[in-house]
Short mmCIF file of C-alpha atoms in Angstrom, two decimals:
data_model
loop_
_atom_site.label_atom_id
_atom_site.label_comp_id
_atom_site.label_asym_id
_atom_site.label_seq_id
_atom_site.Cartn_x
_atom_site.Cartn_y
_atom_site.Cartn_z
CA UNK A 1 25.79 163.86 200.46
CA UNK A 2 27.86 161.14 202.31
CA UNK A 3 27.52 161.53 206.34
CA UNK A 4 30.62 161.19 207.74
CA UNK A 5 30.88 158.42 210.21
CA UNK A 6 31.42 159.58 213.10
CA UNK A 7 31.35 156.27 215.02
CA UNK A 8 33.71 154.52 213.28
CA UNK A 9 36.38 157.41 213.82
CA UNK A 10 35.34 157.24 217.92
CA UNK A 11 34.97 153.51 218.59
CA UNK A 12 38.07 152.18 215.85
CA UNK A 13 37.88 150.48 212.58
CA UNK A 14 40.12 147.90 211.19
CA UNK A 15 40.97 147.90 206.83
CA UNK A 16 40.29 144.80 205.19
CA UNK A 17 42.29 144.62 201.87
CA UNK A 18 41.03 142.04 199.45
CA UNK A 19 42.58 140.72 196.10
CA UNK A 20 41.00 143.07 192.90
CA UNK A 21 39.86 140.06 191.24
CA UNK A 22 37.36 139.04 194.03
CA UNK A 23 36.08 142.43 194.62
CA UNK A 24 32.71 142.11 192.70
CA UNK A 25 32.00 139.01 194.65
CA UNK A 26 32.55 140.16 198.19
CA UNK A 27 30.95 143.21 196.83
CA UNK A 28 27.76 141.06 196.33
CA UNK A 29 28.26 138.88 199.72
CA UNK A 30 28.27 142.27 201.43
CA UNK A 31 24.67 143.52 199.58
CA UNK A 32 23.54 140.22 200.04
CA UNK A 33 24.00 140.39 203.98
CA UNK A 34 22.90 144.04 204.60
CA UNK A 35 26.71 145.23 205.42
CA UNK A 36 27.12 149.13 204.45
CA UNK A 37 30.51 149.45 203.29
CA UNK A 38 32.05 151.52 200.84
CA UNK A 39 35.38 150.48 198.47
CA UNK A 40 38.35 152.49 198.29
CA UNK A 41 39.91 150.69 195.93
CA UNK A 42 40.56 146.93 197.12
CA UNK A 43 40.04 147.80 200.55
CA UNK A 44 37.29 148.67 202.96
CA UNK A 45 36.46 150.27 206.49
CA UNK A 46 34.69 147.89 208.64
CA UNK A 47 33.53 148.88 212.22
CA UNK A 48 34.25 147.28 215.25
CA UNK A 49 31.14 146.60 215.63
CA UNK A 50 30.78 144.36 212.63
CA UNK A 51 34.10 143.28 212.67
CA UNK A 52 33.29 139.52 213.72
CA UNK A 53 30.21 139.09 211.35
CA UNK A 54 32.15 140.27 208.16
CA UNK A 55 35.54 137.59 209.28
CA UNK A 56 32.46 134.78 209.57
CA UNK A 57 31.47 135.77 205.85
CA UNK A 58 34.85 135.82 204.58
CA UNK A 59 36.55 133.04 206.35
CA UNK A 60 37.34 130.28 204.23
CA UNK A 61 36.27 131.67 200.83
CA UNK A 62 38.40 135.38 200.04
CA UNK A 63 41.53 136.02 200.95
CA UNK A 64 42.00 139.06 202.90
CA UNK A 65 44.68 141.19 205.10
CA UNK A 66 42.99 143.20 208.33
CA UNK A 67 45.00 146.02 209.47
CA UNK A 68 45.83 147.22 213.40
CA UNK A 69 42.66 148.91 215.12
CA UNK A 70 42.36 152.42 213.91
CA UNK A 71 40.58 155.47 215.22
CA UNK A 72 40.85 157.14 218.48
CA UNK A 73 39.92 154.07 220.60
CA UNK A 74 42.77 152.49 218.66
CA UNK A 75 45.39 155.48 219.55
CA UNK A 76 44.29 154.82 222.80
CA UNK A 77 44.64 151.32 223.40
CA UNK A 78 48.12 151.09 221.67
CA UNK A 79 48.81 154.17 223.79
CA UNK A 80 48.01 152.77 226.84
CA UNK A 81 49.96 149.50 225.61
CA UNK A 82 52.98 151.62 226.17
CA UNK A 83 53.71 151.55 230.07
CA UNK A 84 56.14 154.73 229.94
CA UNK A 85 53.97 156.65 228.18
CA UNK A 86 50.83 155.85 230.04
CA UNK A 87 53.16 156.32 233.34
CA UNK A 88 54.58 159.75 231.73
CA UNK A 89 50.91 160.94 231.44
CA UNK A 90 50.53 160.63 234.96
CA UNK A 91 53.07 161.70 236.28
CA UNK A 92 52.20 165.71 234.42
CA UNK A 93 48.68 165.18 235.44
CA UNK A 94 49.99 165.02 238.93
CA UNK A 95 52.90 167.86 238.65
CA UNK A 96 49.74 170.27 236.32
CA UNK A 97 47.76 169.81 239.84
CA UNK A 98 50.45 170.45 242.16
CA UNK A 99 51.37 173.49 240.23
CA UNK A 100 48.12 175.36 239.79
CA UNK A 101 47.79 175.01 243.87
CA UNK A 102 51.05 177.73 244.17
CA UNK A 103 51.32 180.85 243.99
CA UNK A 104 53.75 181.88 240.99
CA UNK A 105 53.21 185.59 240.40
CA UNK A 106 52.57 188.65 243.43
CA UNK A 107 51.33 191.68 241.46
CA UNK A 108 50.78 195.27 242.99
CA UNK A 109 48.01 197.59 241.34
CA UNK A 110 47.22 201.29 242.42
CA UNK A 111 50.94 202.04 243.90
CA UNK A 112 53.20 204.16 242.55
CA UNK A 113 56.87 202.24 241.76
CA UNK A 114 58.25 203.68 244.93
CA UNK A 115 56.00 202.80 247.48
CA UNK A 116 55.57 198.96 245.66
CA UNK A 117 58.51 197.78 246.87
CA UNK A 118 57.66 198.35 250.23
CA UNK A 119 54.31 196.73 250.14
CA UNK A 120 55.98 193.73 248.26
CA UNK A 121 58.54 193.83 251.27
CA UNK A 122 55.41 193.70 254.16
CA UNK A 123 53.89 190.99 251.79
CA UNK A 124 56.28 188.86 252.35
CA UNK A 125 56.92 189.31 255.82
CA UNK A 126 53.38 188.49 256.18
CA UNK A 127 53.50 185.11 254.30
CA UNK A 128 52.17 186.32 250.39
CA UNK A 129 54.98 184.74 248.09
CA UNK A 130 56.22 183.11 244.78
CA UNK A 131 55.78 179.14 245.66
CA UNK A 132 53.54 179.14 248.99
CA UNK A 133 50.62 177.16 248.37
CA UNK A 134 47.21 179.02 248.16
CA UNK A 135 46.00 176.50 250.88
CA UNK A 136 48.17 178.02 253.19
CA UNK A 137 47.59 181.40 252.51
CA UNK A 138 44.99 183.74 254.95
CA UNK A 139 44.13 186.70 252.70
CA UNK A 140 42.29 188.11 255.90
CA UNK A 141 45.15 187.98 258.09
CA UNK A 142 47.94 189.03 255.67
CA UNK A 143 45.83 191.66 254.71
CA UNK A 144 45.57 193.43 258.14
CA UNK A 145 49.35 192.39 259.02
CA UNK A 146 50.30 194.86 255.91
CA UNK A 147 47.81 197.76 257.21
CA UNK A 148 49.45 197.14 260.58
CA UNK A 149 52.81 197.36 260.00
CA UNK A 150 53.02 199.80 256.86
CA UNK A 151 51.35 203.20 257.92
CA UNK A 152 51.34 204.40 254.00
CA UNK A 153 48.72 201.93 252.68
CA UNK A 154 45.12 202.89 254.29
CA UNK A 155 43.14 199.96 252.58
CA UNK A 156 44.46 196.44 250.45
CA UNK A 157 42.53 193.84 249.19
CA UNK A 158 44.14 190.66 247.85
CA UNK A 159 42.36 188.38 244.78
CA UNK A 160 43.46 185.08 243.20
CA UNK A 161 43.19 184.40 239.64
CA UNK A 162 44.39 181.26 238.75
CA UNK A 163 47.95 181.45 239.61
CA UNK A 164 48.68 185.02 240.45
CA UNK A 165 48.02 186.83 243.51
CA UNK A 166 46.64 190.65 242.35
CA UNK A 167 47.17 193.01 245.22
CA UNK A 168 44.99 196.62 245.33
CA UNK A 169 46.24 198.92 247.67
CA UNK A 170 44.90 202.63 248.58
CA UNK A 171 47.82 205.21 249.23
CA UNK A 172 47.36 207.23 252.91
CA UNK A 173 48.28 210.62 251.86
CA UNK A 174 48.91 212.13 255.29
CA UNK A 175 48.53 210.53 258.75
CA UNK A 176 48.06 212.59 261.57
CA UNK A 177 45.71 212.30 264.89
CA UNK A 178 43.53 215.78 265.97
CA UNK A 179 44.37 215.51 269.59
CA UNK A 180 41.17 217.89 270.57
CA UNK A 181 38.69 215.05 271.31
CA UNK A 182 35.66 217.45 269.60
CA UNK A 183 37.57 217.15 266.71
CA UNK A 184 36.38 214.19 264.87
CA UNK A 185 34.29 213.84 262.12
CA UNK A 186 33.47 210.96 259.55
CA UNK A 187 33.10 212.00 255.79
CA UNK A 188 29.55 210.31 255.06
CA UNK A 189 27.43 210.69 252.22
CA UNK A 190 25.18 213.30 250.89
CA UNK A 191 22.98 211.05 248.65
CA UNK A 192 22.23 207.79 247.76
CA UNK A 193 24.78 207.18 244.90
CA UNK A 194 27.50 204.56 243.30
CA UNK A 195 31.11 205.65 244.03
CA UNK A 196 33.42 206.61 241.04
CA UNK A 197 36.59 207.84 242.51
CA UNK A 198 37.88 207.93 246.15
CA UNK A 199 40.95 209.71 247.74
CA UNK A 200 41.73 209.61 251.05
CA UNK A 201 43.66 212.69 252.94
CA UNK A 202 43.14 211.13 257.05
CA UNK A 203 40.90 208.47 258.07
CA UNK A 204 40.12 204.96 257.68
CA UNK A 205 37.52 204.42 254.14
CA UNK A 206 34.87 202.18 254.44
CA UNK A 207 33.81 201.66 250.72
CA UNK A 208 35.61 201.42 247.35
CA UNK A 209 35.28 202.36 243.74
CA UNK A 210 31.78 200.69 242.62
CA UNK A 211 29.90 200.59 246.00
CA UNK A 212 26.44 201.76 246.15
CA UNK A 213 25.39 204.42 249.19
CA UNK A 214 23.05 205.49 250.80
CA UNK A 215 22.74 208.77 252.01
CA UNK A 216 24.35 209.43 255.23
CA UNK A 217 26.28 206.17 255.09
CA UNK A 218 30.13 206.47 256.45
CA UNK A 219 32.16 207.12 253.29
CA UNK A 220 35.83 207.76 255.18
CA UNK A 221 35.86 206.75 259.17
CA UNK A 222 37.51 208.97 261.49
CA UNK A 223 37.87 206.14 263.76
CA UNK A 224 40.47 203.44 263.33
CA UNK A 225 40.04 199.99 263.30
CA UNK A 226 41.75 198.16 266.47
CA UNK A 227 43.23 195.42 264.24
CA UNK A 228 45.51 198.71 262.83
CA UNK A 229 46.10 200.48 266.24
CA UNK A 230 42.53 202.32 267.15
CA UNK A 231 42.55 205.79 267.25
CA UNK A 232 40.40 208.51 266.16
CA UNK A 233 41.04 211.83 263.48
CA UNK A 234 39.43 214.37 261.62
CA UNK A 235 38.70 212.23 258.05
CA UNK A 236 39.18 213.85 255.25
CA UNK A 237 39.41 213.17 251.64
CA UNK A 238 37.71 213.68 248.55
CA UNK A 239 34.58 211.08 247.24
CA UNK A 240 33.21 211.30 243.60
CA UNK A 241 30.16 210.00 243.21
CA UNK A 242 27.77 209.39 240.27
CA UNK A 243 23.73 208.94 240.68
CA UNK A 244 20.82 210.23 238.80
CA UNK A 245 18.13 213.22 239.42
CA UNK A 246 15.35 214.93 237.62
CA UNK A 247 14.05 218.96 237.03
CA UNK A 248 10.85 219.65 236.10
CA UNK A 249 9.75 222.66 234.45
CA UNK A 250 5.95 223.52 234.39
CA UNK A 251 3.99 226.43 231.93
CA UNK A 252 0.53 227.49 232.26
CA UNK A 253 -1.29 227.99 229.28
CA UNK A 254 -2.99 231.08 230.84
CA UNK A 255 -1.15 233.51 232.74
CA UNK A 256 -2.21 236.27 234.76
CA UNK A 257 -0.26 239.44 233.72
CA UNK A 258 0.63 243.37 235.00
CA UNK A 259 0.12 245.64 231.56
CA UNK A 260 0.69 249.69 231.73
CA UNK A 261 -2.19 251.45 232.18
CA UNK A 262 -1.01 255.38 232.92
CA UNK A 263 1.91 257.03 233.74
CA UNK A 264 1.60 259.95 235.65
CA UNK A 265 3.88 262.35 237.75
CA UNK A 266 2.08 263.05 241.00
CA UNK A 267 5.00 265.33 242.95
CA UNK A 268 7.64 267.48 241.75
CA UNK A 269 9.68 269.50 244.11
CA UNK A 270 13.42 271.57 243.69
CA UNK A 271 16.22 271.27 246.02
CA UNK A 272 18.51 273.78 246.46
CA UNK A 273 21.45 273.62 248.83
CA UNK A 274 19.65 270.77 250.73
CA UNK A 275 16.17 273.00 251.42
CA UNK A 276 13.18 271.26 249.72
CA UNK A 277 10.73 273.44 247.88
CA UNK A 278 7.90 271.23 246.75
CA UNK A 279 6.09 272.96 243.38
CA UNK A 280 3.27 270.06 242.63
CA UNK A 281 1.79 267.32 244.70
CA UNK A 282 -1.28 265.49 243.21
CA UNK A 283 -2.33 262.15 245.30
CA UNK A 284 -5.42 260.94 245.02
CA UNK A 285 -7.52 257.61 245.72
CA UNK A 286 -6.04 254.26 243.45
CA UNK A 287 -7.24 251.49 241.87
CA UNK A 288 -5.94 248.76 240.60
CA UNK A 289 -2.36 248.27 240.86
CA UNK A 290 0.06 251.04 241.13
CA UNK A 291 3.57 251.46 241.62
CA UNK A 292 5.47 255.26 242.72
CA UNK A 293 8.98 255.71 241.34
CA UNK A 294 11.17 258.40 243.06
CA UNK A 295 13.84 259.98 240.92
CA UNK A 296 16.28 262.60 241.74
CA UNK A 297 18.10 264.07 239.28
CA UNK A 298 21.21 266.35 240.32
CA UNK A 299 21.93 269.15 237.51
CA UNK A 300 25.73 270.39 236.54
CA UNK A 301 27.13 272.97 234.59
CA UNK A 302 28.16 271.47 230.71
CA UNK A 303 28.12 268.14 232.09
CA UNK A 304 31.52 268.98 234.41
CA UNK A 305 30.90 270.32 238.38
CA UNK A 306 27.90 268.96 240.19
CA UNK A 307 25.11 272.16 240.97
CA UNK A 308 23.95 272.37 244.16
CA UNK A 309 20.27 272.06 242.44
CA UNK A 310 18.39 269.16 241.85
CA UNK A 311 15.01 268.10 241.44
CA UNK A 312 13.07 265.54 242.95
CA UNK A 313 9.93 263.58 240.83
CA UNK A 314 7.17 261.14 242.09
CA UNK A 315 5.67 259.14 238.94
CA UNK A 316 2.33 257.21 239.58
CA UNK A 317 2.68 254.21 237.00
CA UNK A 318 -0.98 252.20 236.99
CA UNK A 319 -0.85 248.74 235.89
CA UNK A 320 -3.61 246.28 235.08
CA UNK A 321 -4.10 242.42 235.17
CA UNK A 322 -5.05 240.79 232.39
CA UNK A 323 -5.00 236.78 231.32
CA UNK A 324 -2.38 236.11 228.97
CA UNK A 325 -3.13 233.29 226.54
CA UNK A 326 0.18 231.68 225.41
CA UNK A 327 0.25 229.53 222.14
CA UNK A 328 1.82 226.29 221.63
CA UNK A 329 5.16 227.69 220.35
CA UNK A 330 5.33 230.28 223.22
CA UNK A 331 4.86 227.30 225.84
CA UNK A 332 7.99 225.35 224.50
CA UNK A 333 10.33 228.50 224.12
CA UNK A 334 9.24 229.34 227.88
CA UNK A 335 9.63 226.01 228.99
CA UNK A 336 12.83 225.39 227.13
CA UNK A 337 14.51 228.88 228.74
CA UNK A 338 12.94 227.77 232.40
CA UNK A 339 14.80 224.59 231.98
CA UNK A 340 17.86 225.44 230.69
CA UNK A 341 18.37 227.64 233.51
CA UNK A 342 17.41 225.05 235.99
CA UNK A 343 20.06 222.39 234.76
CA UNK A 344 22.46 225.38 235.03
CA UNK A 345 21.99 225.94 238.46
CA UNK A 346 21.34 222.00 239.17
CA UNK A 347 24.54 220.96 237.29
CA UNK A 348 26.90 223.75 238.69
CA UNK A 349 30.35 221.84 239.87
CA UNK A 350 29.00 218.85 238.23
CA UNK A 351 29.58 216.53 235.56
CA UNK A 352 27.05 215.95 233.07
CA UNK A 353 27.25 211.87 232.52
CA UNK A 354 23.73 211.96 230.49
CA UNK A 355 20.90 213.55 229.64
CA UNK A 356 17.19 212.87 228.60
CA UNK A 357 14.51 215.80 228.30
CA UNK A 358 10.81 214.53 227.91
CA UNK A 359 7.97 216.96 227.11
CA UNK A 360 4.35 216.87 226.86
CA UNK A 361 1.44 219.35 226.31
CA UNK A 362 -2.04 218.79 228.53
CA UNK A 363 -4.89 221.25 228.46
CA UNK A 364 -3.89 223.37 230.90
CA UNK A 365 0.16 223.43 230.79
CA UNK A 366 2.94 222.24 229.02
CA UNK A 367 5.64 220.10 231.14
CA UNK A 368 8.88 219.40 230.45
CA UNK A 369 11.20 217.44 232.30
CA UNK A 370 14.73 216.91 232.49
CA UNK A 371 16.46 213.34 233.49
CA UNK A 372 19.96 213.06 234.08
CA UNK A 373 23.02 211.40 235.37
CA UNK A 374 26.21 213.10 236.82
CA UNK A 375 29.26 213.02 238.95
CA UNK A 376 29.98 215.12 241.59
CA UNK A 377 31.50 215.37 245.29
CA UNK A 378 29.39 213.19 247.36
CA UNK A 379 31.10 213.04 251.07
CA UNK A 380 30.64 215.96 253.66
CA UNK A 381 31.74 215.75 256.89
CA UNK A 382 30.13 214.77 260.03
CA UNK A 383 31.71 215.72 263.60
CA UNK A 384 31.57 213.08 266.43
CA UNK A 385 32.96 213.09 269.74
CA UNK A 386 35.32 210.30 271.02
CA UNK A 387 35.03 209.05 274.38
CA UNK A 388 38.28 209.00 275.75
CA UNK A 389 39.64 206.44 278.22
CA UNK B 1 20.06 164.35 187.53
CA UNK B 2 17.72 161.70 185.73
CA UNK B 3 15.07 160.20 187.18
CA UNK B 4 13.70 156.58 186.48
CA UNK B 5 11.68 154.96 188.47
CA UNK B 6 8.50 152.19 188.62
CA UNK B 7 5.41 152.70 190.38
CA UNK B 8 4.53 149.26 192.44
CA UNK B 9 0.96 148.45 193.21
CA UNK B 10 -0.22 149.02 196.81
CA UNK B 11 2.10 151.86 197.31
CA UNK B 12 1.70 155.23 197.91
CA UNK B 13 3.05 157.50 195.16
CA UNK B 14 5.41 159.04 197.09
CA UNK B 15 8.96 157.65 197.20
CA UNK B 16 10.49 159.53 199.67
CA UNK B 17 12.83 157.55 201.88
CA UNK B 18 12.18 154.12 200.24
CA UNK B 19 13.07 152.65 196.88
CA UNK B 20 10.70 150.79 195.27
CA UNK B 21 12.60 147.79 193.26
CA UNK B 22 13.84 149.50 191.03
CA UNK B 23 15.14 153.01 191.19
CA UNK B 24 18.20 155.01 189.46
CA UNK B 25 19.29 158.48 190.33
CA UNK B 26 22.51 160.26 188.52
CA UNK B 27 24.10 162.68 189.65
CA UNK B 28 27.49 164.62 189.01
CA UNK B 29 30.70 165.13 192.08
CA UNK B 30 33.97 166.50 191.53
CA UNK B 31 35.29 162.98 190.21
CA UNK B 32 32.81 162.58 187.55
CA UNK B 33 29.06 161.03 188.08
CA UNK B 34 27.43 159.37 191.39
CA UNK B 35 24.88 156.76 190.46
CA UNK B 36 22.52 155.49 192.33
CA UNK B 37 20.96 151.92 191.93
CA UNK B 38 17.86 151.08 194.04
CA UNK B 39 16.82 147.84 194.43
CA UNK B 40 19.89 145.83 193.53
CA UNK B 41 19.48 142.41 194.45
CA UNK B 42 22.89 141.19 193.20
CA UNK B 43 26.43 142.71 192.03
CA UNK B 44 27.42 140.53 189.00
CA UNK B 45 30.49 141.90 188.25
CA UNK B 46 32.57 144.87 189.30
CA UNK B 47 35.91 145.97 188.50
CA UNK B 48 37.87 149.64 187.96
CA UNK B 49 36.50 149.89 184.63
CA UNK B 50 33.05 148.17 185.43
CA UNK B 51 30.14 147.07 187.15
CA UNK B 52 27.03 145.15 186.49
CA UNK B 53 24.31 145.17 188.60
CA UNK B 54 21.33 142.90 189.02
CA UNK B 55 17.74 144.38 189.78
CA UNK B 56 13.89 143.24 189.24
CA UNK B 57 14.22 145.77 185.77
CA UNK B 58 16.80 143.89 184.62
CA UNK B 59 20.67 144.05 184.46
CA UNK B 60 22.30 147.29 184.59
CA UNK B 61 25.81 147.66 183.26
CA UNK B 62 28.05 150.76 183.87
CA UNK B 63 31.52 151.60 182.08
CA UNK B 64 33.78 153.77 182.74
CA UNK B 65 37.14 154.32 184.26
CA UNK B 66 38.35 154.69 188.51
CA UNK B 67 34.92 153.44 189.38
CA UNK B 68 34.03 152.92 193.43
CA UNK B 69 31.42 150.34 194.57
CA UNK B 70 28.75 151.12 198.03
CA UNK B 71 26.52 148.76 199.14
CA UNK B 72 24.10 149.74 201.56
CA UNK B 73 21.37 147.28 203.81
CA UNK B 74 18.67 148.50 202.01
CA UNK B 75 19.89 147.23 198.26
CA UNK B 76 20.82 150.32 197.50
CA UNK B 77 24.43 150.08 195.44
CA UNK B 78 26.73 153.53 194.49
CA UNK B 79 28.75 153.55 191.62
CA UNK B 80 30.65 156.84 191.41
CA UNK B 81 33.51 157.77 189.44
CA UNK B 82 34.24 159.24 185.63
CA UNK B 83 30.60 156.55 184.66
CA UNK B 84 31.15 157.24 180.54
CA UNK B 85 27.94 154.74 179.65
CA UNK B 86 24.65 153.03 181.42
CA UNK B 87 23.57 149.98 180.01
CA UNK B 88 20.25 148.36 180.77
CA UNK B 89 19.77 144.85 179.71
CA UNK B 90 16.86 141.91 179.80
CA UNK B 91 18.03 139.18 182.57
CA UNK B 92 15.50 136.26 183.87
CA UNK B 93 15.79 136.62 187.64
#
């Protein structure tokens, strides 16, 4: 397989054409001298590198013609040769650099069409525009200029990439001040948890789509920054968050349980317009466990008008303990009811992201347990009292 | 591909990465046959429709038609093209 070479296509290479007749001698000078070379037709590649040492050999004995430097070095060097070219090169190096270092595109994200003219408006006021230079440009202070002056935006971030400025902004939906100075509150967090969705109502929010929480951390402030005017409100808003908790479900092999010994009635007494008339009463001392159910049962005529007769029964029901042994199968279809009523109760106004069950018998129980990752509100709020100047 | 080679004394058998002084491998390409001449001390003659070589075994003479030459440091020489005969021939050295 012939290796291509690589070398001679980086550094140059010149063609020597000889005449066909002397081709099997220079063929032979070449082996002779330990030149690789290969013939394509009359004419062969000869590196740079060997250039000198082949013209020795062939000087005064073959007649030859050497072509112009080929290869990328000689591209380059008859490029360079040319002065407007080489001076055209440098000239777009120089204009590619000075370009990349302006800004040539603002773009709004999160805003509805309304509202983005506005913000592009404030933007520009505040120094963000097609052909400033990025040098020049304080994201920090533009940034709180915008919150400043436009009171529908409660939070904007603004990122670079490359050429274009990409500008998030979080709509205030509703801006008003609780004058009563007990009521403030912060939205903060229930749980530790990452933060899927956040909509603010009133009130200043401290973290964005993706932050991780900690429980009891300020989700929504109900105190204003200064740079934005100070104040203080009631926050509200809504904050979705998604983290990840476990139920575990435990069954005892054994099981200590109440069967039905005897049933007996120990009173029985008639009532007749309100007098009682008691017939039977038999009470005597119990063992075990034992439960007394009163019924009264009111009689009428062909199922129609209520009699005013009814009778009145005491039943003695005796109930024993007794170890119930529970086999494999029993243990999972308890365990498998117990949990799926558990996850109902845990999951109730949640979303179900995922969800892993493990199980495992031992000699004494079988334990299941439930892992799994949802969404759900996150913020509640927490009342504060301003100090007022 | 055929295989002819000469064991010389001293060596190890295997001739992997060196050609003894004389060595010939054939093989076919898309333009016809690549041969392989080791231990070429000498091309004698080479033209389009020839080439005659010059090794320790003696002269070897190829025919043929559109036939390129290689020569390589180690006396190695390439003849490839549409190679219709191989010749070997008694030469003194």
């Amino acid at each position: 397989m012939r290796i291509p070479r690589i070398d001679m296509w980086a550094l140059g290479y010149r063609v020597f054409t000889f005449n066909p007749c002397d081709l099997g001698k220079i063929a032979d000078l070449f082996l002779k001298n330990g030149i690789n070379v290969r013939f394509f037709g009359s004419s062969v590649k000869i590196p740079r590198s060997e250039e000198e040492r082949v013209i020795s050999l062939l000087s005064g004995k073959f007649q030859y013609e050497v072509s112009e430097v080929r290869g990328a070095l000689g591209w380059l060097s008859r490029f360079l040769k040319r002065r407007g070219a080489l001076f055209a090169l440098v000239i777009f190096g120089v204009l590619f650099i000075f370009s990349s270092s302006l800004v040539w595109d603002v773009r709004i994200e999160g805003i509805e069409p309304a509202l983005e003219k506005e913000i592009e408006a404030r933007l520009y006021e505040a120094g963000l525009k097609e052909g400033r230079l990025w040098a020049r440009i304080d994201k920090n202070e533009i940034e709180n200029r915008v919150l400043q002056s436009c009171d529908k935006v409660s939070w904007l971030n603004i990122n670079r990439r490359g050429t274009v400025a990409y500008v998030n902004a979080v709509v205030r939906l509703d801006f008003e001040e609780n004058e009563n100075p007990v009521g403030y509150a912060n939205i903060v967090a229930e749980r530790d948890c990452i933060i899927e969705e956040i909509r603010v109502v009133r009130g200043y929010p401290l973290v964005k789509v993706g932050d991780t929480v900690k429980k009891g951390q300020i989700l929504i402030s109900g105190a204003y920054p200064s740079e934005i005017g100070g104040g203080f409100c009631y926050a509200e808003g809504t904050v979705i968050g998604s983290y990840s908790d476990s139920c575990r479900v435990d069954i005892t092999r054994s099981d200590r349980v109440k069967r039905l010994k005897k049933k007996k009635t120990v009173a029985f007494s008639v009532k007749i317009f309100g007098f009682s008339l008691k017939l039977y009463k038999n009470y005597r001392n119990l063992d075990g466990e034992c439960v007394i159910i009163e019924n009264e049962e009111v009689h009428s005529i062909l199922g129609g008008k209520e009699l005013p007769i009814s009778t009145f029964t005491e039943t003695l029901v005796i109930y024993e303990l007794s170890t119930l042994e529970r086999t494999d199968a029993e243990l999972v279809s308890l365990a498998r009811e117990e949990m799926q009523n558990l996850l109902l109760k845990d999951l109730k106004n949640k979303t179900l992201l995922k969800l892993r069950t493990e199980a495992e018998f031992s000699d004494e129980s079988y334990i299941m347990t439930s892992y799994y990752t949802c969404t759900s509100s996150v913020g509640k709020a927490l009342e504060f009292e301003a100090e007022r100047k | 591909m055929i295989k002819l080679f000469k064991r010389i004394k001293g060596l190890a058998d295997s001739l992997s990465g060196q050609f003894s002084d004389f060595h010939i491998e054939i093989d076919k390409n898309k333009s016809g046959l690549t041969v392989l001449v080791g231990g070429a001390f000498s091309v004698k003659e080479y033209q389009d429709t020839s080439c005659v070589l010059k090794t320790a075994m003696g002269e070897v003479k190829m025919l043929g038609k559109g036939l390129d030459i290689a020569v390589y440091e180690n006396k190695t020489v390439e003849i490839s093209g549409r190679v219709e005969e191989v010749c070997f021939a008694y030469s003194k050295n």
